[in-house]
Short mmCIF file of C-alpha atoms and ligand atoms in Angstrom, two decimals:
data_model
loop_
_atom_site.label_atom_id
_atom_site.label_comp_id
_atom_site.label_asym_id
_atom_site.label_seq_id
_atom_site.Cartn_x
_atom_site.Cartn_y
_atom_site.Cartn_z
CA UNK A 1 11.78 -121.28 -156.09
CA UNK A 2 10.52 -122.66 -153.18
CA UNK A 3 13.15 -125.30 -151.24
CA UNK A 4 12.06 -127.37 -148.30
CA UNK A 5 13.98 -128.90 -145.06
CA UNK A 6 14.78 -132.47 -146.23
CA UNK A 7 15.25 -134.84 -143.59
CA UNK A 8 15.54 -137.61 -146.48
CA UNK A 9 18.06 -140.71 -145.22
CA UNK A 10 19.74 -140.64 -149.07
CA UNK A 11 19.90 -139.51 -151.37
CA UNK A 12 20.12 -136.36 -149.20
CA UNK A 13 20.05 -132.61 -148.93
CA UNK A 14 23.16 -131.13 -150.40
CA UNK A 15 24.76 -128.35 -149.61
CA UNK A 16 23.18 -125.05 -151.67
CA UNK A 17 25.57 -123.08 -152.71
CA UNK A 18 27.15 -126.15 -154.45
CA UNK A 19 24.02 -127.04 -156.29
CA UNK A 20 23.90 -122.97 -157.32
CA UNK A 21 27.71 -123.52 -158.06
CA UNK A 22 26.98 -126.66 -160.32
CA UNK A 23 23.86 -125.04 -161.98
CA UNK A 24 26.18 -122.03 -163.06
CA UNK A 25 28.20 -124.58 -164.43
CA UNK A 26 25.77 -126.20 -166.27
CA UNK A 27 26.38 -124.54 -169.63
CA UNK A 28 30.16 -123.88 -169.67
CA UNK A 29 32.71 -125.67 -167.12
CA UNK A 30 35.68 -123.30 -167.27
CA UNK A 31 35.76 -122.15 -170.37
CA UNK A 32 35.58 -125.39 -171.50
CA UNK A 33 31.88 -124.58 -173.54
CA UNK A 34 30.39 -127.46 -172.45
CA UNK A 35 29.11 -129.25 -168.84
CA UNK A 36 31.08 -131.94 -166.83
CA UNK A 37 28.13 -134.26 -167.84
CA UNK A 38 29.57 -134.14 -171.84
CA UNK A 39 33.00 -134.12 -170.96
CA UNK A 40 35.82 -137.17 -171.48
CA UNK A 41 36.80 -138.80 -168.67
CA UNK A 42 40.23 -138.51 -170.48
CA UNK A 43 40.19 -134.76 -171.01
CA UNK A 44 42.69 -132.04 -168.66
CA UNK A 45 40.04 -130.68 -167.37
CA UNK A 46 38.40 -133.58 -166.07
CA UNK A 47 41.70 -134.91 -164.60
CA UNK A 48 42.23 -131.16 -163.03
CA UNK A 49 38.78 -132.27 -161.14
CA UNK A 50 39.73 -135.73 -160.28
CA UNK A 51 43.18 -134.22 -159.38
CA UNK A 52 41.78 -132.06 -156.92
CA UNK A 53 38.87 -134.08 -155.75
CA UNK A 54 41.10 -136.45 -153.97
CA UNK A 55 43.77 -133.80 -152.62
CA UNK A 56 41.06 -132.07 -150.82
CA UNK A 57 39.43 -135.79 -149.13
CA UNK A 58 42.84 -136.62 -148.60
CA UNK A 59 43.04 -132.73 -146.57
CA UNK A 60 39.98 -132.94 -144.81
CA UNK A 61 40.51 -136.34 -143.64
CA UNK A 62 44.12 -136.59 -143.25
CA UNK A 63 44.71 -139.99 -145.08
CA UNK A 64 48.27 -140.99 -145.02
CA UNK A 65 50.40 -141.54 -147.96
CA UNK A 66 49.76 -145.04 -147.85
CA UNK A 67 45.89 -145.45 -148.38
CA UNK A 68 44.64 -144.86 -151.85
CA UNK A 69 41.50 -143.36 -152.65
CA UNK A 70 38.89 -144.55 -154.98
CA UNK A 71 36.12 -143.52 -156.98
CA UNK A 72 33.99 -146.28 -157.47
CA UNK A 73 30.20 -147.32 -158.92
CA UNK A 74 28.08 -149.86 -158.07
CA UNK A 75 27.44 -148.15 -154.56
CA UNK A 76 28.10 -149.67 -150.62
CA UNK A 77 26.41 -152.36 -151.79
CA UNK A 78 29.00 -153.70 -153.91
CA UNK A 79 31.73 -153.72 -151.69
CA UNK A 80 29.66 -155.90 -149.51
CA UNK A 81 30.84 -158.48 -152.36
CA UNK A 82 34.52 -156.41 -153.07
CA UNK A 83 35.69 -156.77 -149.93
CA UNK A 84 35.18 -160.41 -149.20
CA UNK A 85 36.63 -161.14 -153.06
CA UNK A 86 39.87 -159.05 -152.42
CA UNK A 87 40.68 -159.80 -148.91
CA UNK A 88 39.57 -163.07 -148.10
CA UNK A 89 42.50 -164.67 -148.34
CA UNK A 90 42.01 -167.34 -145.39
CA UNK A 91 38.63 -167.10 -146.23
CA UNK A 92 37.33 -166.06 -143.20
CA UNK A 93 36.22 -162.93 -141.86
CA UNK A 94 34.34 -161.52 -138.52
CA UNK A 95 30.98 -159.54 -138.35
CA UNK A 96 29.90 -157.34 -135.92
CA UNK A 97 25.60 -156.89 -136.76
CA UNK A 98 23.92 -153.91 -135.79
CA UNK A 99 21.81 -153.50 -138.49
CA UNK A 100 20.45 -154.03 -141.72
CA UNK A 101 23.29 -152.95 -143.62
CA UNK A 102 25.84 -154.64 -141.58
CA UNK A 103 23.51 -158.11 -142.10
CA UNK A 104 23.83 -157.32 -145.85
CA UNK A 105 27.67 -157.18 -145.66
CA UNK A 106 27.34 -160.36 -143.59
CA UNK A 107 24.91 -162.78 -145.66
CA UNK A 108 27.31 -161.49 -148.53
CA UNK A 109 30.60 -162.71 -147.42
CA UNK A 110 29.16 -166.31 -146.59
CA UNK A 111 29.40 -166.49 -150.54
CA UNK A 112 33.35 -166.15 -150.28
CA UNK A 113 34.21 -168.05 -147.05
CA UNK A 114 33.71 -168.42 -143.59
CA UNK A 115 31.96 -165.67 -142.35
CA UNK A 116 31.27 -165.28 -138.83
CA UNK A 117 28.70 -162.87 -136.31
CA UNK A 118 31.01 -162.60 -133.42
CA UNK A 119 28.33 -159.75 -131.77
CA UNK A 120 24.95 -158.71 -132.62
CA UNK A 121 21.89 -155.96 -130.96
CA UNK A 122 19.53 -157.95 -132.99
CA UNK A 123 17.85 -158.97 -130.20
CA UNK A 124 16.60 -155.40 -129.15
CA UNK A 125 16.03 -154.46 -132.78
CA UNK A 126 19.45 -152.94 -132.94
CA UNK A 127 18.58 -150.02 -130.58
CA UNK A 128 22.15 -150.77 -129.48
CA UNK A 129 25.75 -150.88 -130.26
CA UNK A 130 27.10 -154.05 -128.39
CA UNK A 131 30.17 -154.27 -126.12
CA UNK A 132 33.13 -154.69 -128.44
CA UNK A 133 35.95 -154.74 -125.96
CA UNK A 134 36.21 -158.31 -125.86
CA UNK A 135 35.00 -160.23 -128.48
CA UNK A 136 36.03 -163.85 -129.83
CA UNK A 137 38.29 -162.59 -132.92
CA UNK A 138 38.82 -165.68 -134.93
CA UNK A 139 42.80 -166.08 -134.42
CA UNK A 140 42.82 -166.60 -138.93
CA UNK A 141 40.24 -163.41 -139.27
CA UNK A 142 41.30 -161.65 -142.52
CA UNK A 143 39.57 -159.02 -141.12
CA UNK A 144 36.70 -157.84 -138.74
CA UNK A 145 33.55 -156.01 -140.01
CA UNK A 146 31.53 -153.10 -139.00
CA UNK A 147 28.82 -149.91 -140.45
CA UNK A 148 30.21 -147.43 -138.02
CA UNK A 149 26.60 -145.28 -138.33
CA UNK A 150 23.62 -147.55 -138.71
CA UNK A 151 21.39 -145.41 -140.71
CA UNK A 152 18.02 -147.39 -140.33
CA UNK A 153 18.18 -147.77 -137.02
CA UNK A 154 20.32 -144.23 -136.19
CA UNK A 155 23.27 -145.79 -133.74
CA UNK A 156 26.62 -145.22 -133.85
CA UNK A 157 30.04 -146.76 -132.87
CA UNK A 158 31.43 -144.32 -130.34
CA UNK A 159 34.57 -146.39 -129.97
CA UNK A 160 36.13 -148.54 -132.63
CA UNK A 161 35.95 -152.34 -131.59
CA UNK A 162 38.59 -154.32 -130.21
CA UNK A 163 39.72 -156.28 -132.89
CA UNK A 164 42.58 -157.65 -131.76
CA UNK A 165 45.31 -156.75 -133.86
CA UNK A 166 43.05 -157.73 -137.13
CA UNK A 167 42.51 -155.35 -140.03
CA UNK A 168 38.95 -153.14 -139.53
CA UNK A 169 36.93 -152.58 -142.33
CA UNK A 170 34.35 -150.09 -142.16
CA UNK A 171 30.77 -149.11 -143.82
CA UNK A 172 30.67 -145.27 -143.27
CA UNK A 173 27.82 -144.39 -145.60
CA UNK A 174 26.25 -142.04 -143.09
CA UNK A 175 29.10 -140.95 -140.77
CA UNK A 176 31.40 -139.99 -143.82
CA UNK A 177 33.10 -136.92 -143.55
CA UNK A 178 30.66 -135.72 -140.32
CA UNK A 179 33.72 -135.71 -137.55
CA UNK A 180 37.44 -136.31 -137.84
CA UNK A 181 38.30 -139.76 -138.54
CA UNK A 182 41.59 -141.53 -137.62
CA UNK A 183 42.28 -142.99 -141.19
CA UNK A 184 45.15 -145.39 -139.73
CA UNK A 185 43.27 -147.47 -137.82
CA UNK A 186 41.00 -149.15 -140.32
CA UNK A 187 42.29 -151.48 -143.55
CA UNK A 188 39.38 -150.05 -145.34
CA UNK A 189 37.08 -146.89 -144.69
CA UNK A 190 34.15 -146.81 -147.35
CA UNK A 191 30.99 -145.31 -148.12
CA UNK A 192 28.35 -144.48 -150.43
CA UNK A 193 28.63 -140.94 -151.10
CA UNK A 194 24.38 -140.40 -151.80
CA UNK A 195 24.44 -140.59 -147.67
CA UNK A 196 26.35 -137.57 -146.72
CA UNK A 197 28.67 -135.89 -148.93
CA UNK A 198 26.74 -136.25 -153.19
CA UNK A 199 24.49 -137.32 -155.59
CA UNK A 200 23.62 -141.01 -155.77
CA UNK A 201 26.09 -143.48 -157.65
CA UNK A 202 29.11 -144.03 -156.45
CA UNK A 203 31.37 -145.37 -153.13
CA UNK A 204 34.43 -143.88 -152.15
CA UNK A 205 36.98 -146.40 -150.93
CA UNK A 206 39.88 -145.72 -148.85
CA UNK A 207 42.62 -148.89 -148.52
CA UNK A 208 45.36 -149.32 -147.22
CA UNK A 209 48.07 -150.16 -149.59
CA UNK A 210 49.05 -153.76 -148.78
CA UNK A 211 45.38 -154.81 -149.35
CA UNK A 212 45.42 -153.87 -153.09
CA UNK A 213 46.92 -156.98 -154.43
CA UNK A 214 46.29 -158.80 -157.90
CA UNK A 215 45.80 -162.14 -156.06
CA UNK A 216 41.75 -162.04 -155.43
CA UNK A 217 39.65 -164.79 -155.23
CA UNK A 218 39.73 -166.84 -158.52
CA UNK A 219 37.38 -165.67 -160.49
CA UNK A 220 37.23 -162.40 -159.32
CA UNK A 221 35.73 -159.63 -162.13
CA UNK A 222 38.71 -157.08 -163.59
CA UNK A 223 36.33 -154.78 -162.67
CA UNK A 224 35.78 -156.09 -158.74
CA UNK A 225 39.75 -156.06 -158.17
CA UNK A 226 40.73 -153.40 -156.06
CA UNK A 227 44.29 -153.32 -158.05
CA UNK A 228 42.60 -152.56 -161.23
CA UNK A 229 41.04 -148.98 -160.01
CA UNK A 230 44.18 -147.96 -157.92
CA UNK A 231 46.29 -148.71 -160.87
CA UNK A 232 44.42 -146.24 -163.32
CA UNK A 233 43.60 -143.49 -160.35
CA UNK A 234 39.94 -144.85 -160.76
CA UNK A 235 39.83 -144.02 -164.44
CA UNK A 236 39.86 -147.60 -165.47
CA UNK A 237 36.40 -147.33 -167.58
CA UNK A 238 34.25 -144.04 -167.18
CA UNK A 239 33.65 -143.30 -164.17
CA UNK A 240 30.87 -141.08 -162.60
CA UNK A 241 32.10 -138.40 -163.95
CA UNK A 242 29.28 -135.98 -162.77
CA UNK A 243 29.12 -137.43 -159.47
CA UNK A 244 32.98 -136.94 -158.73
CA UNK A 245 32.75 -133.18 -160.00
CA UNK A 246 30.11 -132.48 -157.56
CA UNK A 247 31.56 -134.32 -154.59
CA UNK A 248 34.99 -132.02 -155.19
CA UNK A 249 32.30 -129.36 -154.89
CA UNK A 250 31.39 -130.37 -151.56
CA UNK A 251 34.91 -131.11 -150.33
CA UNK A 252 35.83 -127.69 -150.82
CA UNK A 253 32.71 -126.32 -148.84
CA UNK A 254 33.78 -128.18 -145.90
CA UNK A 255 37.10 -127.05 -146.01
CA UNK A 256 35.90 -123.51 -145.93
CA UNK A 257 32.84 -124.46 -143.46
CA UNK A 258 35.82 -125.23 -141.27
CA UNK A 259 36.95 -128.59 -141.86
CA UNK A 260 35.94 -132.02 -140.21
CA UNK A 261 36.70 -130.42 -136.25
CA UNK A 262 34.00 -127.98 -137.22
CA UNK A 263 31.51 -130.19 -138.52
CA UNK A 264 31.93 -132.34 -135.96
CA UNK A 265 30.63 -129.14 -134.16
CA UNK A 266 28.23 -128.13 -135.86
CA UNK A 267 26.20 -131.86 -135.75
CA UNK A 268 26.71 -132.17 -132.27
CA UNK A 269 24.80 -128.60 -131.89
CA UNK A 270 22.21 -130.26 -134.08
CA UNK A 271 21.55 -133.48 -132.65
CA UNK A 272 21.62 -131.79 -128.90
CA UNK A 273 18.46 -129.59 -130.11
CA UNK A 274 16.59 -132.59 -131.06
CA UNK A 275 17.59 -134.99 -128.52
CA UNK A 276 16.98 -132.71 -125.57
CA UNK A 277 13.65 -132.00 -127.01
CA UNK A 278 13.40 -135.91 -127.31
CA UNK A 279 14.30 -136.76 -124.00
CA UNK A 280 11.87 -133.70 -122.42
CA UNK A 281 8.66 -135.08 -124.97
CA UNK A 282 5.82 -136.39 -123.52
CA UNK A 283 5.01 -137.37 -126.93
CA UNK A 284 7.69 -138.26 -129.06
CA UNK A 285 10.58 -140.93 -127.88
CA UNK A 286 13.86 -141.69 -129.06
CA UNK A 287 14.20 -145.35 -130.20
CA UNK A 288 17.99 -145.67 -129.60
CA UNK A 289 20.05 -146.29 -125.97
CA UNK A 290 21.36 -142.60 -125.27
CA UNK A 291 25.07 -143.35 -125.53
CA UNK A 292 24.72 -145.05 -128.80
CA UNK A 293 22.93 -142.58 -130.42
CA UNK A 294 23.98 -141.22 -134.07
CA UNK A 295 24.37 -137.47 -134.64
CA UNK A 296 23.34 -138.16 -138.35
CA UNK A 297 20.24 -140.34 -138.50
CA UNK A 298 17.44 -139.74 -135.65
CA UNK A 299 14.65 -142.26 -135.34
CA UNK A 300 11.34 -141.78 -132.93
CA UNK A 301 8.10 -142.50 -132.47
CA UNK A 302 4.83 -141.60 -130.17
CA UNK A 303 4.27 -145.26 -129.89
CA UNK A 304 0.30 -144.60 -132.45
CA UNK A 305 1.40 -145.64 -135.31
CA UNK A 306 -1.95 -143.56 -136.27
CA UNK A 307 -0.39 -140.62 -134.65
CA UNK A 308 2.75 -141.33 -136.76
CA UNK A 309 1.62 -141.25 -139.95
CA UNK A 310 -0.29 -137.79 -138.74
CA UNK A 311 2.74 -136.15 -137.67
CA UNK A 312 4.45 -137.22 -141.16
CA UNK A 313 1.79 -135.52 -143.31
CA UNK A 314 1.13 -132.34 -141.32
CA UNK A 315 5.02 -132.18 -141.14
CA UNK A 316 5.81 -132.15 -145.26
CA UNK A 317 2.47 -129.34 -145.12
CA UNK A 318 5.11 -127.48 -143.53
CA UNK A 319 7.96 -128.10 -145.67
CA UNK A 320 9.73 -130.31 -143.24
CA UNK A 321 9.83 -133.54 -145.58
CA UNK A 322 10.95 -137.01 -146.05
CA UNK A 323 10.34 -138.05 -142.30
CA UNK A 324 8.74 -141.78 -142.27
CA UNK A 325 11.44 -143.89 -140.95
CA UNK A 326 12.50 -146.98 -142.73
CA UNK A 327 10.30 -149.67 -143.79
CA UNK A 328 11.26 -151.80 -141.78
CA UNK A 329 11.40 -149.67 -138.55
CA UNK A 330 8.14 -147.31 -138.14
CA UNK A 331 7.65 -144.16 -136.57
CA UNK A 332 9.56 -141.41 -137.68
CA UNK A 333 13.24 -140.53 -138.36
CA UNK A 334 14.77 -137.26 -138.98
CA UNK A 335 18.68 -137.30 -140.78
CA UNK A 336 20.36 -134.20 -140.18
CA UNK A 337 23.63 -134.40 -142.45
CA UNK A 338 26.22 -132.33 -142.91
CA UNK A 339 23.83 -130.00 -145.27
CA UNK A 340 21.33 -130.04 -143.11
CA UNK A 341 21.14 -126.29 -141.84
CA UNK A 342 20.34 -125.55 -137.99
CA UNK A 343 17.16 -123.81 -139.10
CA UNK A 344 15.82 -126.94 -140.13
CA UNK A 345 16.47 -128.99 -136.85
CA UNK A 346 14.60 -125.81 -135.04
CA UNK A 347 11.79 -125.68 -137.27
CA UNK A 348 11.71 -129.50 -136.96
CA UNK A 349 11.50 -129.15 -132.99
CA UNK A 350 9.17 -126.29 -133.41
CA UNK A 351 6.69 -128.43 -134.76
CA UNK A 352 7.06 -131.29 -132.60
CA UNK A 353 6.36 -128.91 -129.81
CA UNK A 354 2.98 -128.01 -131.64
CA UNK A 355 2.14 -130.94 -132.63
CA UNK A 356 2.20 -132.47 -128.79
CA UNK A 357 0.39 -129.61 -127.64
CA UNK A 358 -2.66 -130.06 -130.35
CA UNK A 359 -2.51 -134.13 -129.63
CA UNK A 360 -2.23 -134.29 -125.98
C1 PLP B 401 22.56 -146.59 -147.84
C2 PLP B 401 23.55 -147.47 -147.23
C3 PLP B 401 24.11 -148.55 -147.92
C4 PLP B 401 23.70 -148.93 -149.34
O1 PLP B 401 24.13 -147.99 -150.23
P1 PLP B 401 23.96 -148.20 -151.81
O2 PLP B 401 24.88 -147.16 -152.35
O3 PLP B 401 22.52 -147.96 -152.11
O4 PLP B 401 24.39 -149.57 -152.14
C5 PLP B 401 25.08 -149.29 -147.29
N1 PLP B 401 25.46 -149.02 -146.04
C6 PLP B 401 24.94 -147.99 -145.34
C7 PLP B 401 25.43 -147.72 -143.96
C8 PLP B 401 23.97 -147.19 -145.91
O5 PLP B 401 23.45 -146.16 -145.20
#
C-alpha cells in the first residue's frame, strides 16, 4: 500500500484510521453480517448510526436545542435553490460575492425573488473579503448571504458581517467543523460534507427552528421543503446511508483528536508553516490579502504559468498530489483539511524550498 499527501480541494483526504475503521467494517457492521452499504435505512442499527451521528455534530459544535440537523443529498449546490424556496418569504434576499460559489448561490436566488449583491471582491479576483461592517441591508431582507471559506480562491470571513439584525445564512463547505463555530448567530449553517469532514454526496444543514415551516414557495418539491426532512429526522426517502455512517466515523475522531478548540489548533500550525514559507519565497506568492487568508484552502503561484505546471508534475513524482488550482484561477493551490497530517504541509514546504533553489 502506498498512500500519498493529497492536497485535493474535494473530495478530500480523510482521516486514516476511519477509512481502516470502515474497511474492517466492510464485511460485518456489528454483528449485523452484512456492510452499512446493504443495510435498511429503516433497520436499529442504522438508526443507532444516525442516532449517534447527530449527537456527536451536535457535541462538537455545540448546536442549541433549537437548530435541527439534517442529512441531506443533492450537495451545496442544492441549497443554493433550498434556501431561496424555503425562506424567501418577501422574496428578497442580500448577497455578499466573494467567489464563485457565493455567485452560484446568487444567480440562483434571482429565480425566487429579488436578489441583491450588496458587496463584492470581484474586482480584484476575489483575493479579498470586503468590509462588511456597514453594508446597505435591504430593510425587507429575508436574509443575508455568505460562503464563509471561499475554496477557489482560499479567503475567509474572519468576522461574521454586519447584517443588521437579519437572519445569516452560511455556505461552510470548506470551513466545516475546522474551528469552533458560534451556531446561534446564523439562521442556517450548511455545507457539503466531500469538503472537509466525508465522502462525496451529501450537505449537512443546520436551521434554526422557526425557518422550517410548511409554507415554501408555491410549488416548492416535497422533497426541497425543509419541513419534510426535519419531520422524518432526515429519513424521509433513503438517504446516504454510507455517507452518514462514515461522517459519524469522523465525528468521533475529532472528538478524540480534541474537539473543534484543537483543530482549530492544529490548522493554524499548518497554515503558519506554509504561509511563512510563502511570505519568505522568492519564488512562490500567495494570491490572497494576508488577513483574509483561509487556513483550509491555499492558492499561489510563481507568476510562469510554465513554471506552474512544472512544479505540479515534479510535485505528484513525489507523492504530494492534486495541486493545480482551480480552473478558473491558475497557479497552484494546496488544501490542508482537517485530515491533512502536518507531515504533509512539511514535505509540501520541503519541496517548494527545492524546487526554488533548482529554478532560480
Ligand atoms: C464544493 C463547494 C460547493 C459545491 O458543492 P457540491 O456538493 O458539489 O454541490 C459549494 N460551496 C462551496 C464553498 C464549495 O467548496
Amino acid at each position: 500500500m502506498s498512500r500519498v499527501y493529497n492536497f485535493s480541494a474535494g473530495p478530500a483526504v480523510l482521516p486514516e484510521s476511519v477509512l481502516e475503521e470502515v474497511a474492517k467494517e466492510m464485511m460485518d457492521y456489528n454483528n449485523t453480517g452484512m456492510s452499512v452499504m446493504e443495510m435498511s435505512h429503516r433497520s436499529a442499527a442504522f438508526q443507532q448510526i444516525i442516532d449517534e451521528a447527530e449527537k456527536d455534530l451536535r457535541e462538537l459544535m455545540n448546536i442549541p436545542d433549537n437548530y435541527k440537523v439534517l442529512f441531506l443529498q443533492g450537495g451545496a449546490s442544492q441549497q443554493f435553490a433550498m434556501i431561496p424556496m424555503n425562506l424567501m418569504k418577501n422574496k428578497v434576499a442580500d448577497f455578499i460575492v466573494t467567489g464563485q460559489w457565493a455567485k452560484k448561490a446568487y444567480q440562483e436566488a434571482q429565480k425566487y425573488g429579488q436578489a441583491n449583491k450588496i458587496a463584492s471582491s470581484e474586482d480584484k479576483t476575489f483575493s479579498y473579503i470586503p468590509d462588511c461592517s456597514d453594508l446597505p441591508i435591504s430593510p425587507d431582507a429575508d436574509y443575508v448571504y455568505i460562503c464563509e471559506n471561499n475554496t477557489i480562491y482560499g479567503t475567509k470571513f474572519k468576522e461574521l458581517p454586519n447584517t443588521k439584525g437579519k437572519d445569516l445564512v452560511a455556505d461552510v463547505s470548506s470551513c466545516f467543523l475546522s474551528e469552533p463555530v458560534d451556531v446561534s448567530k446564523y439562521a442556517i449553517i450548511y455545507g457539503g460534507v466531500q469538503k472537509n469532514i466525508g465522502p462525496a454526496g451529501m450537505v449537512i444543514v443546520i436551521i434554526r427552528e422557526d425557518l422550517i415551516t410548511d409554507t415554501p414557495l408555491p410549488g416548492t418539491p416535497t422533497m426541497l421543503t425543509y419541513k419534510t426532512h426535519a419531520d422524518a429526522g432526515s429519513l424521509y426517502n433513503t438517504p446516504n446511508a454510507y455517507c452518514i455512517y462514515v461522517c459519524g466515523k469522523v465525528f468521533k475522531w475529532l472528538k478524540a483528536m480534541g474537539g473543534l478548540e484543537e483543530m482549530k489548533r492544529r490548522n493554524e500550525e499548518k497554515a503558519k508553516i506554509l504561509y511563512d514559507f510563502l511570505d519568505s519565497s522568492k519564488l512562490f506568492k500567495g494570491t490572497v490579502v494576508a488577513k483574509d487568508r483561509s487556513l483550509m484552502n491555499v492558492p499561489f503561484v510563481t507568476g510562469d504559468k510554465d513554471l506552474d505546471a512544472k512544479f505540479v508534475k515534479e510535485a505528484a513524482a513525489e507523492g504530494l498530489v492534486n495541486l493545480k488550482g482551480h480552473r478558473t484561477v491558475g497557479g497552484m493551490r494546496a488544501s490542508i483539511y482537517n485530515a491533512m497530517p502536518k507531515e504533509g504541509v512539511e514535505k509540501l514546504v520541503a519541496f517548494m524550498k527545492k524546487f526554488e533553489e533548482e529554478n532560480a
